[in-house]
Amino acid sequence: MLLAITLLLVGFAILIKGADFLVSGSSSVAKKFNISNIAIGLTVVAFGTSTPELLVSVTSSLKGYNSAAFGNVIGSNNFNLLFILGVAGLIYPLVVLRNTIKYEVPLSLLAAVVLYILVNDVVIWGSATNELSRLDSFILLGFFIVFMLYIYRTMTNATDLDQGDSIKIYSTPVSAGLIVLGIGLLVGGGTLVVDNAIAIAQHYGLSDKLIGLTILAAGTSLPELATSAVAAYKKNTDIAIGNVIGSNIFNIFFILAITGLIRPLPFDIAMDFDLYVLGASTIILMIFMFTLNTRKLDRWEAFLLLSGYIAYTIFLVGME
């Protein structure tokens, strides 16, 4: 079992390094085509930090661990909102742009509501089973396209934030090599993570749902945690919270869509509770942003978010 735990940690490290290589290579190629830093940040970097969730969810689905696939995405979103924003807000109070509160946070709440409607087929649609079908996945993908159009509009209306050579430009062969190596590491790391996480779960009698909601969710969210914590430390607070909200939208509308298109995912109705937590956490964040210091997450509010995640995790373990 020590070997499985070690390989799990190695798998997470490989995932993170693979995402880093993919972002570096893709950003270099994008920069060669004179794409601005802000555009790269909202697209290439956002995709890169979410590739661990994508590979783990797809791998889990292909191996038949559907609850782990759902748990990875839903758990990552709860981890992002409660743990990462809690940590970042404790480091430095988070002040965000008006657009983030007006559009992006409500859109992340909409993502959770749409997912709930699509996967609860028995109660809502009177179907025989609950699943994320390929049609459902196309619907999610449609919302993702709308989100990308919103990002494009944001980019065209925003003041460019380019800062010289903040993105390193490599030669074409090196850029291509980084991209290929990054994808290879992501696939290998994803397989290592899923196989050994399930092995640990089976050894200790834990469900793949719990592993997905906790270990897989936290591990695949490490890029977002690092990005937001560093941004908060540098007082780039809009990046700290924007990274989290954007990732949550991306996870549901793109990652689950791609996973469901590859293979329809049966849904365990017990995970409705975790969707309730996600919806409630998003609403609480909106309330925090509109009370006392408007558009600001204070340290005491961040502490409440972090405490909420600890309580949620204890509840999950206790329910096993």
PDB file of C-alpha atoms in Angstrom:
ATOM      1  CA  MET A   1       0.000   0.000   0.000  1.00  0.00           C
ATOM      2  CA  LEU A   2       2.958   2.301   0.593  1.00  0.00           C
ATOM      3  CA  LEU A   3       3.874   1.755  -3.066  1.00  0.00           C
ATOM      4  CA  ALA A   4       0.353   2.771  -4.188  1.00  0.00           C
ATOM      5  CA  ILE A   5       0.497   5.959  -2.091  1.00  0.00           C
ATOM      6  CA  THR A   6       3.953   6.773  -3.466  1.00  0.00           C
ATOM      7  CA  LEU A   7       2.815   6.184  -7.054  1.00  0.00           C
ATOM      8  CA  LEU A   8      -0.267   8.346  -6.424  1.00  0.00           C
ATOM      9  CA  LEU A   9       1.940  11.239  -5.301  1.00  0.00           C
ATOM     10  CA  VAL A  10       4.280  10.660  -8.243  1.00  0.00           C
ATOM     11  CA  GLY A  11       1.252  10.677 -10.539  1.00  0.00           C
ATOM     12  CA  PHE A  12       0.115  14.065  -9.191  1.00  0.00           C
ATOM     13  CA  ALA A  13       3.636  15.455  -9.677  1.00  0.00           C
ATOM     14  CA  ILE A  14       3.696  14.158 -13.262  1.00  0.00           C
ATOM     15  CA  LEU A  15       0.258  15.691 -13.926  1.00  0.00           C
ATOM     16  CA  ILE A  16       1.352  19.103 -12.676  1.00  0.00           C
ATOM     17  CA  LYS A  17       4.617  19.012 -14.638  1.00  0.00           C
ATOM     18  CA  GLY A  18       2.753  17.852 -17.738  1.00  0.00           C
ATOM     19  CA  ALA A  19       0.342  20.777 -17.428  1.00  0.00           C
ATOM     20  CA  ASP A  20       3.313  23.128 -16.994  1.00  0.00           C
ATOM     21  CA  PHE A  21       5.013  21.822 -20.158  1.00  0.00           C
ATOM     22  CA  LEU A  22       1.750  22.036 -22.117  1.00  0.00           C
ATOM     23  CA  VAL A  23       1.137  25.630 -21.001  1.00  0.00           C
ATOM     24  CA  SER A  24       4.728  26.677 -21.742  1.00  0.00           C
ATOM     25  CA  GLY A  25       4.760  25.152 -25.223  1.00  0.00           C
ATOM     26  CA  SER A  26       1.264  26.358 -26.142  1.00  0.00           C
ATOM     27  CA  SER A  27       1.903  29.866 -24.787  1.00  0.00           C
ATOM     28  CA  SER A  28       5.117  30.093 -26.808  1.00  0.00           C
ATOM     29  CA  VAL A  29       3.281  29.111 -30.004  1.00  0.00           C
ATOM     30  CA  ALA A  30       0.462  31.574 -29.250  1.00  0.00           C
ATOM     31  CA  LYS A  31       2.947  34.373 -28.591  1.00  0.00           C
ATOM     32  CA  LYS A  32       4.615  33.713 -31.946  1.00  0.00           C
ATOM     33  CA  PHE A  33       1.251  34.491 -33.565  1.00  0.00           C
ATOM     34  CA  ASN A  34       1.142  37.814 -31.632  1.00  0.00           C
ATOM     35  CA  ILE A  35      -1.687  36.717 -29.332  1.00  0.00           C
ATOM     36  CA  SER A  36      -1.772  38.964 -26.263  1.00  0.00           C
ATOM     37  CA  ASN A  37      -0.833  37.815 -22.767  1.00  0.00           C
ATOM     38  CA  ILE A  38      -4.347  38.383 -21.438  1.00  0.00           C
ATOM     39  CA  ALA A  39      -5.811  36.219 -24.222  1.00  0.00           C
ATOM     40  CA  ILE A  40      -3.263  33.491 -23.505  1.00  0.00           C
ATOM     41  CA  GLY A  41      -4.047  33.672 -19.792  1.00  0.00           C
ATOM     42  CA  LEU A  42      -7.798  33.351 -20.310  1.00  0.00           C
ATOM     43  CA  THR A  43      -7.509  30.455 -22.754  1.00  0.00           C
ATOM     44  CA  VAL A  44      -4.223  28.524 -22.865  1.00  0.00           C
ATOM     45  CA  VAL A  45      -3.352  28.864 -19.159  1.00  0.00           C
ATOM     46  CA  ALA A  46      -6.948  28.253 -18.053  1.00  0.00           C
ATOM     47  CA  PHE A  47      -7.046  25.071 -20.136  1.00  0.00           C
ATOM     48  CA  GLY A  48      -3.594  24.005 -18.962  1.00  0.00           C
ATOM     49  CA  THR A  49      -4.421  24.241 -15.248  1.00  0.00           C
ATOM     50  CA  SER A  50      -7.580  22.172 -15.855  1.00  0.00           C
ATOM     51  CA  THR A  51      -5.956  19.393 -17.894  1.00  0.00           C
ATOM     52  CA  PRO A  52      -5.277  17.264 -14.772  1.00  0.00           C
ATOM     53  CA  GLU A  53      -9.037  17.185 -14.055  1.00  0.00           C
ATOM     54  CA  LEU A  54      -9.723  16.372 -17.711  1.00  0.00           C
ATOM     55  CA  LEU A  55      -7.293  13.449 -17.890  1.00  0.00           C
ATOM     56  CA  VAL A  56      -8.318  12.026 -14.503  1.00  0.00           C
ATOM     57  CA  SER A  57     -12.053  12.254 -15.300  1.00  0.00           C
ATOM     58  CA  VAL A  58     -11.662  10.713 -18.764  1.00  0.00           C
ATOM     59  CA  THR A  59      -9.401   7.946 -17.430  1.00  0.00           C
ATOM     60  CA  SER A  60     -11.810   7.222 -14.564  1.00  0.00           C
ATOM     61  CA  SER A  61     -14.731   7.018 -16.995  1.00  0.00           C
ATOM     62  CA  LEU A  62     -12.924   4.702 -19.415  1.00  0.00           C
ATOM     63  CA  LYS A  63     -12.020   2.373 -16.536  1.00  0.00           C
ATOM     64  CA  GLY A  64     -15.640   2.329 -15.343  1.00  0.00           C
ATOM     65  CA  TYR A  65     -15.172   4.446 -12.216  1.00  0.00           C
ATOM     66  CA  ASN A  66     -18.032   6.826 -12.999  1.00  0.00           C
ATOM     67  CA  SER A  67     -18.418   8.182  -9.463  1.00  0.00           C
ATOM     68  CA  ALA A  68     -14.714   9.043  -9.436  1.00  0.00           C
ATOM     69  CA  ALA A  69     -15.145  10.916 -12.734  1.00  0.00           C
ATOM     70  CA  PHE A  70     -18.056  12.967 -11.375  1.00  0.00           C
ATOM     71  CA  GLY A  71     -16.469  13.271  -7.940  1.00  0.00           C
ATOM     72  CA  ASN A  72     -13.238  14.617  -9.402  1.00  0.00           C
ATOM     73  CA  VAL A  73     -15.031  17.521 -11.123  1.00  0.00           C
ATOM     74  CA  ILE A  74     -17.632  18.315  -8.447  1.00  0.00           C
ATOM     75  CA  GLY A  75     -15.070  17.818  -5.688  1.00  0.00           C
ATOM     76  CA  SER A  76     -12.541  20.031  -7.495  1.00  0.00           C
ATOM     77  CA  ASN A  77     -15.123  22.803  -7.765  1.00  0.00           C
ATOM     78  CA  ASN A  78     -15.940  22.585  -4.048  1.00  0.00           C
ATOM     79  CA  PHE A  79     -12.212  22.500  -3.250  1.00  0.00           C
ATOM     80  CA  ASN A  80     -11.664  25.559  -5.451  1.00  0.00           C
ATOM     81  CA  LEU A  81     -14.453  27.618  -3.900  1.00  0.00           C
ATOM     82  CA  LEU A  82     -14.025  26.687  -0.248  1.00  0.00           C
ATOM     83  CA  PHE A  83     -10.398  25.652   0.257  1.00  0.00           C
ATOM     84  CA  ILE A  84      -8.468  27.624  -2.374  1.00  0.00           C
ATOM     85  CA  LEU A  85     -10.411  30.880  -1.938  1.00  0.00           C
ATOM     86  CA  GLY A  86     -10.223  30.344   1.817  1.00  0.00           C
ATOM     87  CA  VAL A  87      -6.430  30.014   1.725  1.00  0.00           C
ATOM     88  CA  ALA A  88      -5.956  32.853  -0.793  1.00  0.00           C
ATOM     89  CA  GLY A  89      -8.295  35.155   1.152  1.00  0.00           C
ATOM     90  CA  LEU A  90      -6.416  34.498   4.388  1.00  0.00           C
ATOM     91  CA  ILE A  91      -3.149  35.402   2.660  1.00  0.00           C
ATOM     92  CA  TYR A  92      -4.601  38.701   1.419  1.00  0.00           C
ATOM     93  CA  PRO A  93      -8.215  39.995   1.166  1.00  0.00           C
ATOM     94  CA  LEU A  94      -9.470  39.426  -2.372  1.00  0.00           C
ATOM     95  CA  VAL A  95     -10.850  42.378  -4.322  1.00  0.00           C
ATOM     96  CA  VAL A  96     -12.296  41.479  -7.711  1.00  0.00           C
ATOM     97  CA  LEU A  97     -13.457  43.201 -10.867  1.00  0.00           C
ATOM     98  CA  ARG A  98     -17.143  44.060 -11.291  1.00  0.00           C
ATOM     99  CA  ASN A  99     -17.485  41.659 -14.252  1.00  0.00           C
ATOM    100  CA  THR A 100     -16.412  38.719 -12.084  1.00  0.00           C
ATOM    101  CA  ILE A 101     -19.311  39.314  -9.684  1.00  0.00           C
ATOM    102  CA  LYS A 102     -21.821  40.411 -12.307  1.00  0.00           C
ATOM    103  CA  TYR A 103     -21.242  37.642 -14.849  1.00  0.00           C
ATOM    104  CA  GLU A 104     -18.689  34.972 -13.941  1.00  0.00           C
ATOM    105  CA  VAL A 105     -19.837  33.964 -10.431  1.00  0.00           C
ATOM    106  CA  PRO A 106     -23.511  33.707 -11.537  1.00  0.00           C
ATOM    107  CA  LEU A 107     -22.341  31.698 -14.572  1.00  0.00           C
ATOM    108  CA  SER A 108     -20.522  29.266 -12.279  1.00  0.00           C
ATOM    109  CA  LEU A 109     -23.771  28.892 -10.271  1.00  0.00           C
ATOM    110  CA  LEU A 110     -25.660  28.308 -13.526  1.00  0.00           C
ATOM    111  CA  ALA A 111     -23.164  25.559 -14.410  1.00  0.00           C
ATOM    112  CA  ALA A 112     -23.983  23.693 -11.180  1.00  0.00           C
ATOM    113  CA  VAL A 113     -27.753  24.105 -11.731  1.00  0.00           C
ATOM    114  CA  VAL A 114     -27.575  22.935 -15.357  1.00  0.00           C
ATOM    115  CA  LEU A 115     -25.522  19.885 -14.352  1.00  0.00           C
ATOM    116  CA  TYR A 116     -28.054  19.032 -11.623  1.00  0.00           C
ATOM    117  CA  ILE A 117     -30.932  19.220 -14.124  1.00  0.00           C
ATOM    118  CA  LEU A 118     -29.130  17.125 -16.736  1.00  0.00           C
ATOM    119  CA  VAL A 119     -28.051  14.246 -14.475  1.00  0.00           C
ATOM    120  CA  ASN A 120     -31.219  13.863 -12.360  1.00  0.00           C
ATOM    121  CA  ASP A 121     -33.183  12.205 -15.166  1.00  0.00           C
ATOM    122  CA  VAL A 122     -35.386  10.023 -12.945  1.00  0.00           C
ATOM    123  CA  VAL A 123     -36.859  12.845 -10.860  1.00  0.00           C
ATOM    124  CA  ILE A 124     -36.882  15.648 -13.431  1.00  0.00           C
ATOM    125  CA  TRP A 125     -37.485  13.824 -16.733  1.00  0.00           C
ATOM    126  CA  GLY A 126     -39.097  10.572 -15.549  1.00  0.00           C
ATOM    127  CA  SER A 127     -36.363   8.427 -17.122  1.00  0.00           C
ATOM    128  CA  ALA A 128     -35.393   4.963 -15.940  1.00  0.00           C
ATOM    129  CA  THR A 129     -31.817   5.876 -14.968  1.00  0.00           C
ATOM    130  CA  ASN A 130     -29.715   8.898 -14.081  1.00  0.00           C
ATOM    131  CA  GLU A 131     -26.820   9.627 -16.412  1.00  0.00           C
ATOM    132  CA  LEU A 132     -24.906  12.289 -18.269  1.00  0.00           C
ATOM    133  CA  SER A 133     -25.745  11.277 -21.835  1.00  0.00           C
ATOM    134  CA  ARG A 134     -24.030  12.383 -25.024  1.00  0.00           C
ATOM    135  CA  LEU A 135     -26.943  14.784 -25.660  1.00  0.00           C
ATOM    136  CA  ASP A 136     -26.428  16.244 -22.172  1.00  0.00           C
ATOM    137  CA  SER A 137     -22.733  16.597 -22.967  1.00  0.00           C
ATOM    138  CA  PHE A 138     -23.516  18.502 -26.165  1.00  0.00           C
ATOM    139  CA  ILE A 139     -25.697  20.855 -24.106  1.00  0.00           C
ATOM    140  CA  LEU A 140     -22.822  21.474 -21.680  1.00  0.00           C
ATOM    141  CA  LEU A 141     -20.514  22.061 -24.629  1.00  0.00           C
ATOM    142  CA  GLY A 142     -22.991  24.635 -25.978  1.00  0.00           C
ATOM    143  CA  PHE A 143     -22.758  26.543 -22.700  1.00  0.00           C
ATOM    144  CA  PHE A 144     -18.969  26.306 -22.938  1.00  0.00           C
ATOM    145  CA  ILE A 145     -19.041  27.935 -26.375  1.00  0.00           C
ATOM    146  CA  VAL A 146     -21.140  30.779 -24.921  1.00  0.00           C
ATOM    147  CA  PHE A 147     -18.567  31.116 -22.130  1.00  0.00           C
ATOM    148  CA  MET A 148     -15.744  31.307 -24.662  1.00  0.00           C
ATOM    149  CA  LEU A 149     -17.636  34.014 -26.582  1.00  0.00           C
ATOM    150  CA  TYR A 150     -17.935  35.940 -23.302  1.00  0.00           C
ATOM    151  CA  ILE A 151     -14.180  35.578 -22.778  1.00  0.00           C
ATOM    152  CA  TYR A 152     -13.554  36.820 -26.307  1.00  0.00           C
ATOM    153  CA  ARG A 153     -15.726  39.872 -25.646  1.00  0.00           C
ATOM    154  CA  THR A 154     -13.893  40.464 -22.356  1.00  0.00           C
ATOM    155  CA  MET A 155     -10.541  40.274 -24.156  1.00  0.00           C
ATOM    156  CA  THR A 156     -11.574  42.728 -26.868  1.00  0.00           C
ATOM    157  CA  ASN A 157     -12.885  45.231 -24.302  1.00  0.00           C
ATOM    158  CA  ALA A 158     -10.000  44.875 -21.835  1.00  0.00           C
ATOM    159  CA  THR A 159      -6.844  46.904 -21.715  1.00  0.00           C
ATOM    160  CA  ASP A 160      -3.979  44.646 -22.766  1.00  0.00           C
ATOM    161  CA  LEU A 161      -1.805  43.639 -19.871  1.00  0.00           C
ATOM    162  CA  ASP A 162       1.225  42.518 -21.831  1.00  0.00           C
ATOM    163  CA  GLN A 163       4.443  42.894 -19.940  1.00  0.00           C
ATOM    164  CA  GLY A 164       7.280  42.373 -22.349  1.00  0.00           C
ATOM    165  CA  ASP A 165       8.758  38.911 -22.172  1.00  0.00           C
ATOM    166  CA  SER A 166       6.657  37.537 -19.302  1.00  0.00           C
ATOM    167  CA  ILE A 167       5.930  34.608 -21.632  1.00  0.00           C
ATOM    168  CA  LYS A 168       9.073  32.866 -22.830  1.00  0.00           C
ATOM    169  CA  ILE A 169       9.246  32.165 -26.558  1.00  0.00           C
ATOM    170  CA  TYR A 170      10.921  28.918 -27.658  1.00  0.00           C
ATOM    171  CA  SER A 171      11.885  27.706 -31.122  1.00  0.00           C
ATOM    172  CA  THR A 172       9.185  25.812 -33.021  1.00  0.00           C
ATOM    173  CA  PRO A 173      10.745  22.344 -32.439  1.00  0.00           C
ATOM    174  CA  VAL A 174      11.146  23.044 -28.699  1.00  0.00           C
ATOM    175  CA  SER A 175       7.568  24.367 -28.415  1.00  0.00           C
ATOM    176  CA  ALA A 176       6.221  21.310 -30.226  1.00  0.00           C
ATOM    177  CA  GLY A 177       8.347  19.050 -28.034  1.00  0.00           C
ATOM    178  CA  LEU A 178       7.011  20.679 -24.868  1.00  0.00           C
ATOM    179  CA  ILE A 179       3.433  20.241 -26.049  1.00  0.00           C
ATOM    180  CA  VAL A 180       3.916  16.574 -26.961  1.00  0.00           C
ATOM    181  CA  LEU A 181       5.841  15.864 -23.749  1.00  0.00           C
ATOM    182  CA  GLY A 182       3.175  17.676 -21.715  1.00  0.00           C
ATOM    183  CA  ILE A 183       0.368  15.618 -23.242  1.00  0.00           C
ATOM    184  CA  GLY A 184       2.340  12.414 -22.708  1.00  0.00           C
ATOM    185  CA  LEU A 185       2.983  13.234 -19.050  1.00  0.00           C
ATOM    186  CA  LEU A 186      -0.664  14.136 -18.529  1.00  0.00           C
ATOM    187  CA  VAL A 187      -1.856  10.825 -19.936  1.00  0.00           C
ATOM    188  CA  GLY A 188       0.715   8.834 -17.954  1.00  0.00           C
ATOM    189  CA  GLY A 189       0.159  10.824 -14.766  1.00  0.00           C
ATOM    190  CA  GLY A 190      -3.618  10.519 -15.091  1.00  0.00           C
ATOM    191  CA  THR A 191      -3.399   6.749 -15.387  1.00  0.00           C
ATOM    192  CA  LEU A 192      -1.069   6.517 -12.377  1.00  0.00           C
ATOM    193  CA  VAL A 193      -3.338   8.714 -10.264  1.00  0.00           C
ATOM    194  CA  VAL A 194      -6.579   6.894 -11.064  1.00  0.00           C
ATOM    195  CA  ASP A 195      -5.198   3.355 -10.782  1.00  0.00           C
ATOM    196  CA  ASN A 196      -3.480   3.954  -7.451  1.00  0.00           C
ATOM    197  CA  ALA A 197      -6.270   6.103  -5.964  1.00  0.00           C
ATOM    198  CA  ILE A 198      -8.746   3.286  -6.658  1.00  0.00           C
ATOM    199  CA  ALA A 199      -6.292   0.729  -5.268  1.00  0.00           C
ATOM    200  CA  ILE A 200      -6.025   2.755  -2.041  1.00  0.00           C
ATOM    201  CA  ALA A 201      -9.817   3.115  -1.883  1.00  0.00           C
ATOM    202  CA  GLN A 202     -10.355  -0.627  -2.290  1.00  0.00           C
ATOM    203  CA  HIS A 203      -7.664  -1.457   0.264  1.00  0.00           C
ATOM    204  CA  TYR A 204      -9.269   0.723   2.941  1.00  0.00           C
ATOM    205  CA  GLY A 205     -12.857  -0.058   1.928  1.00  0.00           C
ATOM    206  CA  LEU A 206     -13.535   3.462   0.648  1.00  0.00           C
ATOM    207  CA  SER A 207     -15.810   4.259  -2.284  1.00  0.00           C
ATOM    208  CA  ASP A 208     -14.471   5.648  -5.545  1.00  0.00           C
ATOM    209  CA  LYS A 209     -16.969   8.497  -4.986  1.00  0.00           C
ATOM    210  CA  LEU A 210     -15.192   9.563  -1.770  1.00  0.00           C
ATOM    211  CA  ILE A 211     -11.769   9.248  -3.398  1.00  0.00           C
ATOM    212  CA  GLY A 212     -12.958  11.368  -6.323  1.00  0.00           C
ATOM    213  CA  LEU A 213     -14.458  14.056  -4.081  1.00  0.00           C
ATOM    214  CA  THR A 214     -11.393  14.311  -1.827  1.00  0.00           C
ATOM    215  CA  ILE A 215      -8.009  12.937  -2.925  1.00  0.00           C
ATOM    216  CA  LEU A 216      -8.494  13.230  -6.693  1.00  0.00           C
ATOM    217  CA  ALA A 217     -10.233  16.602  -6.369  1.00  0.00           C
ATOM    218  CA  ALA A 218      -7.511  18.106  -4.180  1.00  0.00           C
ATOM    219  CA  GLY A 219      -4.657  16.598  -6.188  1.00  0.00           C
ATOM    220  CA  THR A 220      -5.880  17.757  -9.592  1.00  0.00           C
ATOM    221  CA  SER A 221      -6.617  21.233  -8.183  1.00  0.00           C
ATOM    222  CA  LEU A 222      -3.009  21.799  -7.081  1.00  0.00           C
ATOM    223  CA  PRO A 223      -2.259  24.022 -10.142  1.00  0.00           C
ATOM    224  CA  GLU A 224      -5.205  26.271  -9.243  1.00  0.00           C
ATOM    225  CA  LEU A 225      -4.130  26.319  -5.581  1.00  0.00           C
ATOM    226  CA  ALA A 226      -0.584  27.355  -6.485  1.00  0.00           C
ATOM    227  CA  THR A 227      -1.804  29.988  -8.971  1.00  0.00           C
ATOM    228  CA  SER A 228      -4.297  31.594  -6.569  1.00  0.00           C
ATOM    229  CA  ALA A 229      -2.028  31.475  -3.510  1.00  0.00           C
ATOM    230  CA  VAL A 230       0.866  33.105  -5.364  1.00  0.00           C
ATOM    231  CA  ALA A 231      -1.483  35.684  -6.913  1.00  0.00           C
ATOM    232  CA  ALA A 232      -2.886  36.560  -3.479  1.00  0.00           C
ATOM    233  CA  TYR A 233       0.634  36.852  -2.020  1.00  0.00           C
ATOM    234  CA  LYS A 234       1.560  39.224  -4.856  1.00  0.00           C
ATOM    235  CA  LYS A 235      -1.740  41.087  -4.265  1.00  0.00           C
ATOM    236  CA  ASN A 236      -2.992  40.228  -7.768  1.00  0.00           C
ATOM    237  CA  THR A 237      -6.339  39.454  -6.159  1.00  0.00           C
ATOM    238  CA  ASP A 238      -8.505  39.440  -9.281  1.00  0.00           C
ATOM    239  CA  ILE A 239      -6.300  36.714 -10.749  1.00  0.00           C
ATOM    240  CA  ALA A 240      -6.611  34.741  -7.503  1.00  0.00           C
ATOM    241  CA  ILE A 241     -10.411  34.606  -7.584  1.00  0.00           C
ATOM    242  CA  GLY A 242     -10.845  34.742 -11.365  1.00  0.00           C
ATOM    243  CA  ASN A 243      -8.666  31.642 -11.725  1.00  0.00           C
ATOM    244  CA  VAL A 244     -10.978  29.709  -9.387  1.00  0.00           C
ATOM    245  CA  ILE A 245     -14.291  30.854 -10.868  1.00  0.00           C
ATOM    246  CA  GLY A 246     -13.061  30.318 -14.430  1.00  0.00           C
ATOM    247  CA  SER A 247     -11.821  26.845 -13.539  1.00  0.00           C
ATOM    248  CA  ASN A 248     -15.189  25.900 -12.007  1.00  0.00           C
ATOM    249  CA  ILE A 249     -17.032  26.952 -15.174  1.00  0.00           C
ATOM    250  CA  PHE A 250     -14.462  25.173 -17.329  1.00  0.00           C
ATOM    251  CA  ASN A 251     -14.668  21.960 -15.285  1.00  0.00           C
ATOM    252  CA  ILE A 252     -18.419  21.496 -15.748  1.00  0.00           C
ATOM    253  CA  PHE A 253     -19.036  22.928 -19.197  1.00  0.00           C
ATOM    254  CA  PHE A 254     -15.926  21.488 -20.878  1.00  0.00           C
ATOM    255  CA  ILE A 255     -14.358  18.658 -18.871  1.00  0.00           C
ATOM    256  CA  LEU A 256     -17.602  16.840 -18.047  1.00  0.00           C
ATOM    257  CA  ALA A 257     -18.841  17.521 -21.577  1.00  0.00           C
ATOM    258  CA  ILE A 258     -15.769  15.880 -23.136  1.00  0.00           C
ATOM    259  CA  THR A 259     -15.902  13.005 -20.640  1.00  0.00           C
ATOM    260  CA  GLY A 260     -19.599  12.400 -21.366  1.00  0.00           C
ATOM    261  CA  LEU A 261     -19.087  12.570 -25.122  1.00  0.00           C
ATOM    262  CA  ILE A 262     -16.423   9.878 -24.950  1.00  0.00           C
ATOM    263  CA  ARG A 263     -18.626   7.657 -22.803  1.00  0.00           C
ATOM    264  CA  PRO A 264     -22.037   8.404 -21.171  1.00  0.00           C
ATOM    265  CA  LEU A 265     -21.677   8.582 -17.382  1.00  0.00           C
ATOM    266  CA  PRO A 266     -24.188   6.933 -14.998  1.00  0.00           C
ATOM    267  CA  PHE A 267     -24.844   9.306 -12.089  1.00  0.00           C
ATOM    268  CA  ASP A 268     -25.123   8.293  -8.422  1.00  0.00           C
ATOM    269  CA  ILE A 269     -27.993  10.314  -6.937  1.00  0.00           C
ATOM    270  CA  ALA A 270     -26.111  10.413  -3.614  1.00  0.00           C
ATOM    271  CA  MET A 271     -23.823  12.992  -5.244  1.00  0.00           C
ATOM    272  CA  ASP A 272     -26.733  15.459  -5.400  1.00  0.00           C
ATOM    273  CA  PHE A 273     -25.624  16.472  -1.900  1.00  0.00           C
ATOM    274  CA  ASP A 274     -22.238  17.542  -3.253  1.00  0.00           C
ATOM    275  CA  LEU A 275     -23.968  19.577  -5.961  1.00  0.00           C
ATOM    276  CA  TYR A 276     -26.054  21.236  -3.227  1.00  0.00           C
ATOM    277  CA  VAL A 277     -22.814  22.120  -1.425  1.00  0.00           C
ATOM    278  CA  LEU A 278     -21.405  23.552  -4.662  1.00  0.00           C
ATOM    279  CA  GLY A 279     -24.507  25.658  -5.311  1.00  0.00           C
ATOM    280  CA  ALA A 280     -24.717  26.869  -1.712  1.00  0.00           C
ATOM    281  CA  SER A 281     -20.996  27.731  -1.633  1.00  0.00           C
ATOM    282  CA  THR A 282     -21.340  29.795  -4.811  1.00  0.00           C
ATOM    283  CA  ILE A 283     -24.350  31.663  -3.390  1.00  0.00           C
ATOM    284  CA  ILE A 284     -22.459  32.304  -0.137  1.00  0.00           C
ATOM    285  CA  LEU A 285     -19.540  33.708  -2.142  1.00  0.00           C
ATOM    286  CA  MET A 286     -21.947  36.052  -3.946  1.00  0.00           C
ATOM    287  CA  ILE A 287     -23.397  37.176  -0.604  1.00  0.00           C
ATOM    288  CA  PHE A 288     -19.900  37.829   0.765  1.00  0.00           C
ATOM    289  CA  MET A 289     -19.101  39.927  -2.305  1.00  0.00           C
ATOM    290  CA  PHE A 290     -22.194  42.118  -1.843  1.00  0.00           C
ATOM    291  CA  THR A 291     -22.014  42.693   1.931  1.00  0.00           C
ATOM    292  CA  LEU A 292     -19.841  45.022   4.019  1.00  0.00           C
ATOM    293  CA  ASN A 293     -16.868  45.622   1.684  1.00  0.00           C
ATOM    294  CA  THR A 294     -18.442  45.277  -1.756  1.00  0.00           C
ATOM    295  CA  ARG A 295     -16.508  43.133  -4.287  1.00  0.00           C
ATOM    296  CA  LYS A 296     -14.124  42.042  -1.540  1.00  0.00           C
ATOM    297  CA  LEU A 297     -13.579  38.728   0.231  1.00  0.00           C
ATOM    298  CA  ASP A 298     -12.328  39.664   3.718  1.00  0.00           C
ATOM    299  CA  ARG A 299     -10.130  37.424   5.824  1.00  0.00           C
ATOM    300  CA  TRP A 300     -12.970  36.453   8.195  1.00  0.00           C
ATOM    301  CA  GLU A 301     -15.109  35.462   5.210  1.00  0.00           C
ATOM    302  CA  ALA A 302     -12.205  33.445   3.788  1.00  0.00           C
ATOM    303  CA  PHE A 303     -11.868  31.719   7.173  1.00  0.00           C
ATOM    304  CA  LEU A 304     -15.549  30.743   7.040  1.00  0.00           C
ATOM    305  CA  LEU A 305     -15.062  29.261   3.565  1.00  0.00           C
ATOM    306  CA  LEU A 306     -12.056  27.242   4.714  1.00  0.00           C
ATOM    307  CA  SER A 307     -13.921  26.068   7.821  1.00  0.00           C
ATOM    308  CA  GLY A 308     -16.816  25.040   5.594  1.00  0.00           C
ATOM    309  CA  TYR A 309     -14.529  22.850   3.500  1.00  0.00           C
ATOM    310  CA  ILE A 310     -13.076  21.155   6.596  1.00  0.00           C
ATOM    311  CA  ALA A 311     -16.603  20.463   7.909  1.00  0.00           C
ATOM    312  CA  TYR A 312     -17.701  19.169   4.490  1.00  0.00           C
ATOM    313  CA  THR A 313     -14.729  16.789   4.280  1.00  0.00           C
ATOM    314  CA  ILE A 314     -15.314  15.475   7.814  1.00  0.00           C
ATOM    315  CA  PHE A 315     -18.961  14.864   6.890  1.00  0.00           C
ATOM    316  CA  LEU A 316     -17.976  12.942   3.732  1.00  0.00           C
ATOM    317  CA  VAL A 317     -15.567  10.690   5.645  1.00  0.00           C
ATOM    318  CA  GLY A 318     -18.129  10.148   8.395  1.00  0.00           C
ATOM    319  CA  MET A 319     -20.773   9.067   5.879  1.00  0.00           C
ATOM    320  CA  GLU A 320     -18.583   6.265   4.456  1.00  0.00           C
TER     321      GLU A 320
END
